[in-house]
mmCIF file of C-alpha atoms in Angstrom:
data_model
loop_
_atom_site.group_PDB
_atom_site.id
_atom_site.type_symbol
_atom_site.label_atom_id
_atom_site.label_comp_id
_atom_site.label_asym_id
_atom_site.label_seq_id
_atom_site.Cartn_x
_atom_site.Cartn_y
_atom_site.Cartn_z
ATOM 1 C CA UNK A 1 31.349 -2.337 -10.194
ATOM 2 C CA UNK A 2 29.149 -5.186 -12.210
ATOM 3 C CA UNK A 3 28.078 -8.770 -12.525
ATOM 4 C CA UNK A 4 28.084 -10.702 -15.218
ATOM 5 C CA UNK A 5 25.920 -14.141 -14.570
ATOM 6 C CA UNK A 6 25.981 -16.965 -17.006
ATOM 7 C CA UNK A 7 24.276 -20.230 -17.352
ATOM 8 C CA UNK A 8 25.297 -23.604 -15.740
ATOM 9 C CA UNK A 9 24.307 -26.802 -15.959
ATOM 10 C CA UNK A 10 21.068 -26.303 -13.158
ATOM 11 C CA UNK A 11 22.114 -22.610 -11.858
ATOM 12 C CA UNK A 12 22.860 -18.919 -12.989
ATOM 13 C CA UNK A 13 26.533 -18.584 -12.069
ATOM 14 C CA UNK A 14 28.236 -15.337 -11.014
ATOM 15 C CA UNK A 15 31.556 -15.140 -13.151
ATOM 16 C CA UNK A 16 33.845 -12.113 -11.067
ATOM 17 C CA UNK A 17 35.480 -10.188 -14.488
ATOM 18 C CA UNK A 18 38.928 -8.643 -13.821
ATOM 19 C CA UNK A 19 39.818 -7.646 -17.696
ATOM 20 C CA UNK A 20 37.055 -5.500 -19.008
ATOM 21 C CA UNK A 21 38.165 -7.041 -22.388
ATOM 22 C CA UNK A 22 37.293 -10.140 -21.560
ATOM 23 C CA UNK A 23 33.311 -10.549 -21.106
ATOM 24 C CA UNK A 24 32.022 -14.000 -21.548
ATOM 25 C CA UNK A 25 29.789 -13.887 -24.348
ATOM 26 C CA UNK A 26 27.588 -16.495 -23.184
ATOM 27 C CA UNK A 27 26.165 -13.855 -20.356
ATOM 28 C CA UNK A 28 22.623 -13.395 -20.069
ATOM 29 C CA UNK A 29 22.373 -10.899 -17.032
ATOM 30 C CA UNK A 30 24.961 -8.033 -16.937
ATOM 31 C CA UNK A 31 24.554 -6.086 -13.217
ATOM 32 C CA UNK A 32 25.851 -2.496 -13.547
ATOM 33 C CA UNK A 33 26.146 -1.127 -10.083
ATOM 34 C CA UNK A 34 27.629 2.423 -9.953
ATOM 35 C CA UNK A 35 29.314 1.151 -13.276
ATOM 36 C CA UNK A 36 32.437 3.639 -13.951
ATOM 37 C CA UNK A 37 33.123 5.154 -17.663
ATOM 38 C CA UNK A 38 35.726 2.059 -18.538
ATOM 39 C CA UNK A 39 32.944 -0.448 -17.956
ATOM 40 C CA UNK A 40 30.204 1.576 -19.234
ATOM 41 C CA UNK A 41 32.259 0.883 -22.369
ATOM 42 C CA UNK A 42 32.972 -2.526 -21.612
ATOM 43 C CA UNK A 43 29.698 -3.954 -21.539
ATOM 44 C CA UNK A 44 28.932 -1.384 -25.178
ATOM 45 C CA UNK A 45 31.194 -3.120 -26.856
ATOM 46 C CA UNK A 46 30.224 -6.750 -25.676
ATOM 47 C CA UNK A 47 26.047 -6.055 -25.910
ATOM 48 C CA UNK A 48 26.375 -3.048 -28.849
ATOM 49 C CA UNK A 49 24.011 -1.149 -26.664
ATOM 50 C CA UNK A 50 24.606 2.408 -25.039
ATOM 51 C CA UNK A 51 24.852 2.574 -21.588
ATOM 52 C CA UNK A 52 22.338 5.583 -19.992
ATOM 53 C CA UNK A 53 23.918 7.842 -17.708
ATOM 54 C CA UNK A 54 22.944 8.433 -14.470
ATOM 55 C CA UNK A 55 21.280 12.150 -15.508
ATOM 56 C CA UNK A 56 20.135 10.130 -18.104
ATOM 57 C CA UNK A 57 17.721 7.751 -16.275
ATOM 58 C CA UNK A 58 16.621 10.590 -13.715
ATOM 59 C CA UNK A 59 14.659 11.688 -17.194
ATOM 60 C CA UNK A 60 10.453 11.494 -16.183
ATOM 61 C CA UNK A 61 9.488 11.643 -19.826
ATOM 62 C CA UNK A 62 7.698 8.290 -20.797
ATOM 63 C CA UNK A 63 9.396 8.453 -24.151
ATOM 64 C CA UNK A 64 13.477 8.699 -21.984
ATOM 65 C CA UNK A 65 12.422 6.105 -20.063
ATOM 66 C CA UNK A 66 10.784 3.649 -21.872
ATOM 67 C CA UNK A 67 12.213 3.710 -26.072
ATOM 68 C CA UNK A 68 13.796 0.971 -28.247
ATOM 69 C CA UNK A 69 17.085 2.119 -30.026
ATOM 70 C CA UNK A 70 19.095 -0.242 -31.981
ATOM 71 C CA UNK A 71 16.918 -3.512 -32.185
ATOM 72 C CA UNK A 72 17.135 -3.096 -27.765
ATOM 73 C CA UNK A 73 14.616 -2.446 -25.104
ATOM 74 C CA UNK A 74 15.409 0.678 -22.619
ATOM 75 C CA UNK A 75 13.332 0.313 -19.849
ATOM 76 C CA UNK A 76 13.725 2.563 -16.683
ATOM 77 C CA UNK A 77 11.507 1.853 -13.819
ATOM 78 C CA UNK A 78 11.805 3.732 -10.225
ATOM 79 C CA UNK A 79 12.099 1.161 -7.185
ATOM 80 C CA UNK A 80 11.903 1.340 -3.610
ATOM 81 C CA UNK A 81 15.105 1.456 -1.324
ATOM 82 C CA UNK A 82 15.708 0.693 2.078
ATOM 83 C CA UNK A 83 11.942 0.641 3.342
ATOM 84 C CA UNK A 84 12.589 -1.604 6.089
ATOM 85 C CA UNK A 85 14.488 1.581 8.004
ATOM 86 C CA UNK A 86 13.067 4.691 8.725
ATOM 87 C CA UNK A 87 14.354 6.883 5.648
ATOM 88 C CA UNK A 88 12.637 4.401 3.180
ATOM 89 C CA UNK A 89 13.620 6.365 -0.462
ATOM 90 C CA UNK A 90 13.538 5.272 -4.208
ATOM 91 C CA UNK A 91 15.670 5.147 -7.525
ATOM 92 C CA UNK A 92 15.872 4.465 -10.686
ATOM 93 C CA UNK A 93 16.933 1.079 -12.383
ATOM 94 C CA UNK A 94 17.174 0.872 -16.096
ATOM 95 C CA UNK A 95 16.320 -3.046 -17.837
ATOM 96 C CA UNK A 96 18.321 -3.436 -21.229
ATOM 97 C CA UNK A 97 16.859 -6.314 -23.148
ATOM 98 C CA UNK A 98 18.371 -7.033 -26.349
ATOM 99 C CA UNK A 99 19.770 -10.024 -28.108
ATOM 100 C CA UNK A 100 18.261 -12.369 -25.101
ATOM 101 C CA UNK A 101 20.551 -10.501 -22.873
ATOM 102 C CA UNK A 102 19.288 -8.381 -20.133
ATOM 103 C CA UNK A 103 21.801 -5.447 -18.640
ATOM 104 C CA UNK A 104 20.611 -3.727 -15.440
ATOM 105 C CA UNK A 105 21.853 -0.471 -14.443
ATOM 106 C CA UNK A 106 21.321 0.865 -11.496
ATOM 107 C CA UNK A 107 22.548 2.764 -8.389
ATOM 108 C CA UNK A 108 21.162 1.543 -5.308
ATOM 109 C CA UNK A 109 20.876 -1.945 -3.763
ATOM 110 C CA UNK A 110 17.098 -2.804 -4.286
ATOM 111 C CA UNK A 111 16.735 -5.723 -1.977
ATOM 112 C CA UNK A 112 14.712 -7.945 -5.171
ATOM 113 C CA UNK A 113 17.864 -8.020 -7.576
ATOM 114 C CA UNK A 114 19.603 -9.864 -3.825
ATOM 115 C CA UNK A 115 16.609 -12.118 -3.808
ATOM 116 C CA UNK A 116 16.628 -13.031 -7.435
ATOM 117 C CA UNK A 117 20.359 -13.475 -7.600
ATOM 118 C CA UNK A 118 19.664 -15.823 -4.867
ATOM 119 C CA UNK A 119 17.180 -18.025 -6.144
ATOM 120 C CA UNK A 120 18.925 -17.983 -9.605
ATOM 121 C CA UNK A 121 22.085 -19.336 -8.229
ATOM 122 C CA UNK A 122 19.991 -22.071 -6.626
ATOM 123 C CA UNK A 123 18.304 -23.484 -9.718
ATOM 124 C CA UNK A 124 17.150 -22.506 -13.116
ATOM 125 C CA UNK A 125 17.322 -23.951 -16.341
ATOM 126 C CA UNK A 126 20.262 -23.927 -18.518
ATOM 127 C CA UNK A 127 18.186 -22.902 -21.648
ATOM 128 C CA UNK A 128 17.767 -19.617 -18.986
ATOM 129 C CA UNK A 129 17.725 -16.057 -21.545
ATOM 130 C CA UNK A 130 17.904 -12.422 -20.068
ATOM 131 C CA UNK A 131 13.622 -12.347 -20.524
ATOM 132 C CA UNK A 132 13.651 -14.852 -18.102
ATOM 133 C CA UNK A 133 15.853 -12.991 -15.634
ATOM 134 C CA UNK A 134 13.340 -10.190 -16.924
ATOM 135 C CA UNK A 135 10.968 -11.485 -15.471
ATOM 136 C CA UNK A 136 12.084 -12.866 -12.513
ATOM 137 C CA UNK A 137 12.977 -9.726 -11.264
ATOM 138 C CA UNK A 138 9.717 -7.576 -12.427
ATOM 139 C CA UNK A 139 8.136 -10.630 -9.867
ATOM 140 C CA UNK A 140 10.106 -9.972 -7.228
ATOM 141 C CA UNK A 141 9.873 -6.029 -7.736
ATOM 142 C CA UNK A 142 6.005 -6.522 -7.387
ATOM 143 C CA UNK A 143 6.137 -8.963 -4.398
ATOM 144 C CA UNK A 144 8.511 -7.201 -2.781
ATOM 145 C CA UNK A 145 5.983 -3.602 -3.360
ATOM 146 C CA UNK A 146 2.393 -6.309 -1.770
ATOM 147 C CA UNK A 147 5.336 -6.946 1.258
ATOM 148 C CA UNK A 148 5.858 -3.191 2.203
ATOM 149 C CA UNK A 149 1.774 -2.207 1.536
ATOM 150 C CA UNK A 150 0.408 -5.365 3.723
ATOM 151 C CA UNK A 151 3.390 -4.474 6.640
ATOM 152 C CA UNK A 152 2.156 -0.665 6.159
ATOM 153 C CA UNK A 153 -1.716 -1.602 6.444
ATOM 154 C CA UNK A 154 -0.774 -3.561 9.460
ATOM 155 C CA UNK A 155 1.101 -0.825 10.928
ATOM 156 C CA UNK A 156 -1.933 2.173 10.158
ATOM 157 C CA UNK A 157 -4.252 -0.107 11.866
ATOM 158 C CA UNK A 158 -2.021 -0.711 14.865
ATOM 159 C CA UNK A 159 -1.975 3.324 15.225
ATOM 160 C CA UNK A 160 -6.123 3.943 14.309
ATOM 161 C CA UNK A 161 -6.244 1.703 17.514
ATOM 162 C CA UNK A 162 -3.812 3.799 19.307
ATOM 163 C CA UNK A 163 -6.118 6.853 18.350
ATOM 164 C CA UNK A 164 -9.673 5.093 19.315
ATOM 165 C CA UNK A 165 -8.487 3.229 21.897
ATOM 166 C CA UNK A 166 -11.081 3.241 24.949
ATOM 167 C CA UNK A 167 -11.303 6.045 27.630
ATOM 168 C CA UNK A 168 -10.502 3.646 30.318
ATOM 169 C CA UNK A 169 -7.407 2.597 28.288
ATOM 170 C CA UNK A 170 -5.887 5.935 28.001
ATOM 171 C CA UNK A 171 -3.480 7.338 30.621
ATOM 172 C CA UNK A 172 -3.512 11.490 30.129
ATOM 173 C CA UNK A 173 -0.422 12.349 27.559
ATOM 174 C CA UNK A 174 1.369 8.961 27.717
ATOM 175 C CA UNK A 175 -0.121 8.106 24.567
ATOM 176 C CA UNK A 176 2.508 9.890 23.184
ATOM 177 C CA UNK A 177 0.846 11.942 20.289
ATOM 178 C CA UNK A 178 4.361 13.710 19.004
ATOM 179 C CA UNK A 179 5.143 9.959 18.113
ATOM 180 C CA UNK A 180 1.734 8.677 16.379
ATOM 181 C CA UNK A 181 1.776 11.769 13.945
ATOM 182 C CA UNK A 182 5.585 10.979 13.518
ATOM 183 C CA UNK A 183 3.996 7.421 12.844
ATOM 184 C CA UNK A 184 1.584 8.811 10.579
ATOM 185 C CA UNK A 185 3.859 10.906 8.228
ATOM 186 C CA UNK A 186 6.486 7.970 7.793
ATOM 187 C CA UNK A 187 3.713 5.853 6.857
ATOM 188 C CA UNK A 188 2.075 8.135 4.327
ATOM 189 C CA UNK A 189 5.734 8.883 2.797
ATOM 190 C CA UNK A 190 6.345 4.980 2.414
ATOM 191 C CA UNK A 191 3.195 4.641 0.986
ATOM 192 C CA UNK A 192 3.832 7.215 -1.524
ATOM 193 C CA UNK A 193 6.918 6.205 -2.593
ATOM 194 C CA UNK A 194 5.523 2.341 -3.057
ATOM 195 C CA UNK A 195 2.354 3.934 -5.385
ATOM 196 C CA UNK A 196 4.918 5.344 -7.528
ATOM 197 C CA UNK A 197 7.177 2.327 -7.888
ATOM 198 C CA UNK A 198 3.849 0.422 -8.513
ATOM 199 C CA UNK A 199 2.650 2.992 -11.242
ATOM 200 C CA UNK A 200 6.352 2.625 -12.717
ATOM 201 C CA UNK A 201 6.517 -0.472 -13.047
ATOM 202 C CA UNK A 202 3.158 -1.028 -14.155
ATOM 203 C CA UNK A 203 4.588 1.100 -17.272
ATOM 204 C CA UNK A 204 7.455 -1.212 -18.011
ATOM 205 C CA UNK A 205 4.817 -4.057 -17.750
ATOM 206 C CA UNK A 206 2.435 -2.600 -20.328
ATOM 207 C CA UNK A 207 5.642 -1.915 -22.399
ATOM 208 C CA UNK A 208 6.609 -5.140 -22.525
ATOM 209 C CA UNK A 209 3.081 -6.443 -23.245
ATOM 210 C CA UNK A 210 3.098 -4.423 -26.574
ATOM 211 C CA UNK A 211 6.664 -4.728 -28.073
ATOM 212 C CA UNK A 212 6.088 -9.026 -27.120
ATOM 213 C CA UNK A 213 3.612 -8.790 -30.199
ATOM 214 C CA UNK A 214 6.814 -8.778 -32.444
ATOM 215 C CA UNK A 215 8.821 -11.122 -30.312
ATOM 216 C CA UNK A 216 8.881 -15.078 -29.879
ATOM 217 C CA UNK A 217 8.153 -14.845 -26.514
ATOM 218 C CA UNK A 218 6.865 -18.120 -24.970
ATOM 219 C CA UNK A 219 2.756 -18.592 -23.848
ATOM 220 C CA UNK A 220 3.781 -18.682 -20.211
ATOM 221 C CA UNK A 221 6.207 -15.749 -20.469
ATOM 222 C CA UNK A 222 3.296 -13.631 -21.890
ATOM 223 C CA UNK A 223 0.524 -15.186 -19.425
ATOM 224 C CA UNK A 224 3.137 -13.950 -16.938
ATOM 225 C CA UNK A 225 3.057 -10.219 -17.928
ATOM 226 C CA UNK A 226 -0.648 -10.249 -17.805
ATOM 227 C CA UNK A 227 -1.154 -11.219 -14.129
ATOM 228 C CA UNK A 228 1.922 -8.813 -13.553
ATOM 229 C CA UNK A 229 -0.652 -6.210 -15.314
ATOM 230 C CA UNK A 230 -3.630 -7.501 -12.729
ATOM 231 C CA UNK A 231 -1.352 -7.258 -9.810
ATOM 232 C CA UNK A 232 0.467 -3.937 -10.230
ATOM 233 C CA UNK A 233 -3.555 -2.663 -10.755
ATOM 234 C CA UNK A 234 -4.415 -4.411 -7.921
ATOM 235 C CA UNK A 235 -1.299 -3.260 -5.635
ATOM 236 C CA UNK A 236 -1.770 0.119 -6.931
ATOM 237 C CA UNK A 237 -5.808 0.713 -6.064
ATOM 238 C CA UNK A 238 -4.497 -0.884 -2.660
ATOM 239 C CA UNK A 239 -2.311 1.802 -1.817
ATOM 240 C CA UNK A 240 -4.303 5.050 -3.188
ATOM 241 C CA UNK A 241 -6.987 2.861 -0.410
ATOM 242 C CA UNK A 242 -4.024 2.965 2.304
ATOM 243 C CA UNK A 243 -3.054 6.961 1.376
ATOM 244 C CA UNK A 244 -6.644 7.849 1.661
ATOM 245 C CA UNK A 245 -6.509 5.913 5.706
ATOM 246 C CA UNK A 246 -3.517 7.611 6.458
ATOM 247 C CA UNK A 247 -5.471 10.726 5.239
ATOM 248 C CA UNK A 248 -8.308 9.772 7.717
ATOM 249 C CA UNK A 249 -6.640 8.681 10.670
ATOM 250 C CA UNK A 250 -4.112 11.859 10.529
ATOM 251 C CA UNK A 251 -7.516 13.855 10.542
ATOM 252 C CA UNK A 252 -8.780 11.910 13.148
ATOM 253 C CA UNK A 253 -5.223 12.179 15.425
ATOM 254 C CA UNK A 254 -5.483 16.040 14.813
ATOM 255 C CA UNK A 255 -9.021 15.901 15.857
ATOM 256 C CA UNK A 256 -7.946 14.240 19.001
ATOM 257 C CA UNK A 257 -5.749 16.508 19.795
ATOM 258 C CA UNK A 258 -7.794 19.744 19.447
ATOM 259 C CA UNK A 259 -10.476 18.105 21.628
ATOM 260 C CA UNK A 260 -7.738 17.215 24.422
ATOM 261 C CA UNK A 261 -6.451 20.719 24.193
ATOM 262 C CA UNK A 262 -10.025 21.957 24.661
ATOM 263 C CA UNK A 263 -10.906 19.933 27.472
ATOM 264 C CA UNK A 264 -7.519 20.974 29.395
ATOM 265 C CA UNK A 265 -8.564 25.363 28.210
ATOM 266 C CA UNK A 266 -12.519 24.248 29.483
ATOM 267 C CA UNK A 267 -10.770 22.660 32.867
ATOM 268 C CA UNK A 268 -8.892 25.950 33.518
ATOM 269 C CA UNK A 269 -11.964 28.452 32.579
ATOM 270 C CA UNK A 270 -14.193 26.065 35.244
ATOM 271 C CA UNK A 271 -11.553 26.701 37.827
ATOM 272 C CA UNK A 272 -10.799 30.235 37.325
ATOM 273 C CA UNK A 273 -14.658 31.007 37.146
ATOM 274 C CA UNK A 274 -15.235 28.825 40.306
ATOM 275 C CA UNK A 275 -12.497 30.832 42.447
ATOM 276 C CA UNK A 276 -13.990 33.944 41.439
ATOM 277 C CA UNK A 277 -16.613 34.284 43.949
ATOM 278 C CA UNK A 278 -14.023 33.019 47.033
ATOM 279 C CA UNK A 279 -11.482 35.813 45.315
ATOM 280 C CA UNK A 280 -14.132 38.852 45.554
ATOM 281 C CA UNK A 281 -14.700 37.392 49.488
ATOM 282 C CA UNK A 282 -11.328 37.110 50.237
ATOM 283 C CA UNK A 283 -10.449 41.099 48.451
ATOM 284 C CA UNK A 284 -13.238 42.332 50.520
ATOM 285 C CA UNK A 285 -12.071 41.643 53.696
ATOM 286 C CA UNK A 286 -8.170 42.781 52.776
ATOM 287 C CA UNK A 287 -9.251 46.267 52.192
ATOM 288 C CA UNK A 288 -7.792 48.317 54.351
ATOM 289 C CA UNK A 289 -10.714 50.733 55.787
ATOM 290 C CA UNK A 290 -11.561 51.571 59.449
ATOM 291 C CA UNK A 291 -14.481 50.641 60.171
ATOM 292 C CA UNK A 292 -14.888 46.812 59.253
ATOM 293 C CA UNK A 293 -17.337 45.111 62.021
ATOM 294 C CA UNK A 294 -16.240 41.522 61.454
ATOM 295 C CA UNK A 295 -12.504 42.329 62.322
ATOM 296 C CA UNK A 296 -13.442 43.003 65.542
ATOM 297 C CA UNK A 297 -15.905 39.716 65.904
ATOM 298 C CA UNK A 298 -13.936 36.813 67.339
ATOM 299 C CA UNK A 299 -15.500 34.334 64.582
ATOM 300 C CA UNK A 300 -14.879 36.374 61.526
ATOM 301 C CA UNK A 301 -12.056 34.619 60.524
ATOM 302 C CA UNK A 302 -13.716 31.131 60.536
ATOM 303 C CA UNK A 303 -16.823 33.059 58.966
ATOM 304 C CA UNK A 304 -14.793 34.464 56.193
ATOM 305 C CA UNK A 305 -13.133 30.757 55.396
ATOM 306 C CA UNK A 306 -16.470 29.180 55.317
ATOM 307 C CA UNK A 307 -18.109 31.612 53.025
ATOM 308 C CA UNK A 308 -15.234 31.304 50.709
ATOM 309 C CA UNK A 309 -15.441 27.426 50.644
ATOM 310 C CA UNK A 310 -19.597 27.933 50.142
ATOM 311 C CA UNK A 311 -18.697 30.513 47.170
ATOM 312 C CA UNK A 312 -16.250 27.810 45.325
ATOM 313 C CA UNK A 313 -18.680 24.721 45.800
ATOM 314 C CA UNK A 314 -22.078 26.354 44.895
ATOM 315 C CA UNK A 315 -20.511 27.427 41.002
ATOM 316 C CA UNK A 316 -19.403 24.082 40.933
ATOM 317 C CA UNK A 317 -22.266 22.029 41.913
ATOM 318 C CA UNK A 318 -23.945 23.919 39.011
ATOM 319 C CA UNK A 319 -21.529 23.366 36.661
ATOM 320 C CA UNK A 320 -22.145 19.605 37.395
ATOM 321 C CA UNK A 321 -25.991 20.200 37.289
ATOM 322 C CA UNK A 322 -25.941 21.440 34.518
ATOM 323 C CA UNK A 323 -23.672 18.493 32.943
ATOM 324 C CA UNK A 324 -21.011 21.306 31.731
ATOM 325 C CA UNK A 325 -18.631 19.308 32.950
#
């Protein structure tokens, strides 16, 4: 299916096309979502621009994904999906700029073309060209990336706390450590996937900055694209920070857990060595031989218990002596 938006008087209206033939040609946004052959060729025949295919835009090659053919701009840039659930994944959205009219194709729902069709439809100017739309939606791309990397920094921190919180605070295995390092991976995925949207998009950016040399673009338009270019730097030496936290605090979490295992294998080799000398007590008087004189004494029994208590206290109070324990 696709959109086709067109100025109004104060607003970017969305015009719902039923004859493929009949495109308005006043359209300055055309919104190709899982677009099928027949209006792949629709919209080449209105905009004289080819359509990429699907295989097409998968293409990692700088020069398939960002190339001018025909007096228009290809741009493909790879954006994040669904990162507010927990299979957060990304794909690729090609920009087609030519004749001050922008055609996106794509086949996902990024949640910034929602917001931009949004605020579009609420107010814009009627003078309002696909750069403009251009740009509106690069903006939102790159807020939308400082959203998911300030949520995921709060999140990392909320589980380093979980990992150093105080001794007195923690309550044996109900810390749950199956779920942190679940935590932890889902976090260092999302992060990944937002560093390469970032370093994406920073390449459309840069694009943009050098094929505006040739093009009448306004002075705000092109002070626009250079804070876009500080940002996406910005946002992009923010998350290498966050990867290299997630880094830390998964060493730290498996450092955790090797020193509780170790505590729990030192807590069974203090027992096992501190029943030894009651065992050896205890085996000596169930051998069976003849002559035994404490079988016959009437307090060998209670003798035998004591001496076994003695012999698993004494190891014990050394162990604590000693601070072993």
């Amino acid at each position: 299916m696709f959109s086709v938006f067109v100025p109004s008087e104060s607003a970017l209206k969305k015009v719902v096309i039923e004859d493929l033939s009949a495109l308005p040609e006043n359209a300055v946004w055309i919104d190709l979502v899982n677009p099928s052959a027949a209006e792949d060729k629709a919209v080449e025949r209105l905009a004289g621009i080819a359509i990429p295919t699907r295989e097409d835009m998968q293409e990692i090659e700088i020069s398939s994904r960002l190339y001018i053919e025909n007096g228009a701009r290809y741009m493909t840039a790879t954006l994040m999906c669904h990162s507010d659930t927990d299979m957060p994944r990304t794909t690729a959205v090609t920009f087609i700029l030519g004749d001050h009219r922008l055609v996106t194709v794509r086949y996902d729902l990024p949640k910034p073309f929602a917001l931009v069709e949004a605020k579009l439809a609420r107010s814009c100017t009627p003078s309002i060209t696909g750069e403009s739309v251009l740009m509106e939606l690069l903006d939102a791309v790159i807020d939308r990336c400082a959203d998911i990397l300030e949520r995921c920094g709060a999140e990392i921190d909320q589980v380093s706390h979980d990992i150093f919180e105080p001794e007195s605070e923690r309550h044996g295995h109900a810390k749950r450590y199956s779920q942190i390092l679940i935590s932890i991976g889902r976090k260092g995925d999302l992060t990944s996937k937002v560093r390469e949207s970032l370093v994406s998009i920073g390449r459309v950016v840069a694009f943009l900055s050098a094929v505006v040399e040739g093009v009448k673009w306004s002075k705000d338009m092109r002070e626009q694209l250079k804070t876009m270019q500080r940002d996406v730097s910005s946002l992009t030496d923010h998350a290498s920070y966050l990867s290299s936290k997630i880094t830390f605090v998964l060493d730290a979490m498996l450092g955790v857990v090797n020193l509780e295992q170790n505590n729990i294998i030192k807590l069974f080799s203090v027992m096992a060595v501190v029943l030894m000398p009651p065992t050896l007590i205890a085996s000596i008087y169930g051998m069976n031989f003849k002559v035994m004189p404490e079988l016959e004494w009437v307090h060998g029994y209670p003798m035998a218990l004591v001496m076994m208590l003695i012999a698993a206290i004494v190891p014990y109070w050394i162990f604590k002596f000693k601070k072993w324990l």
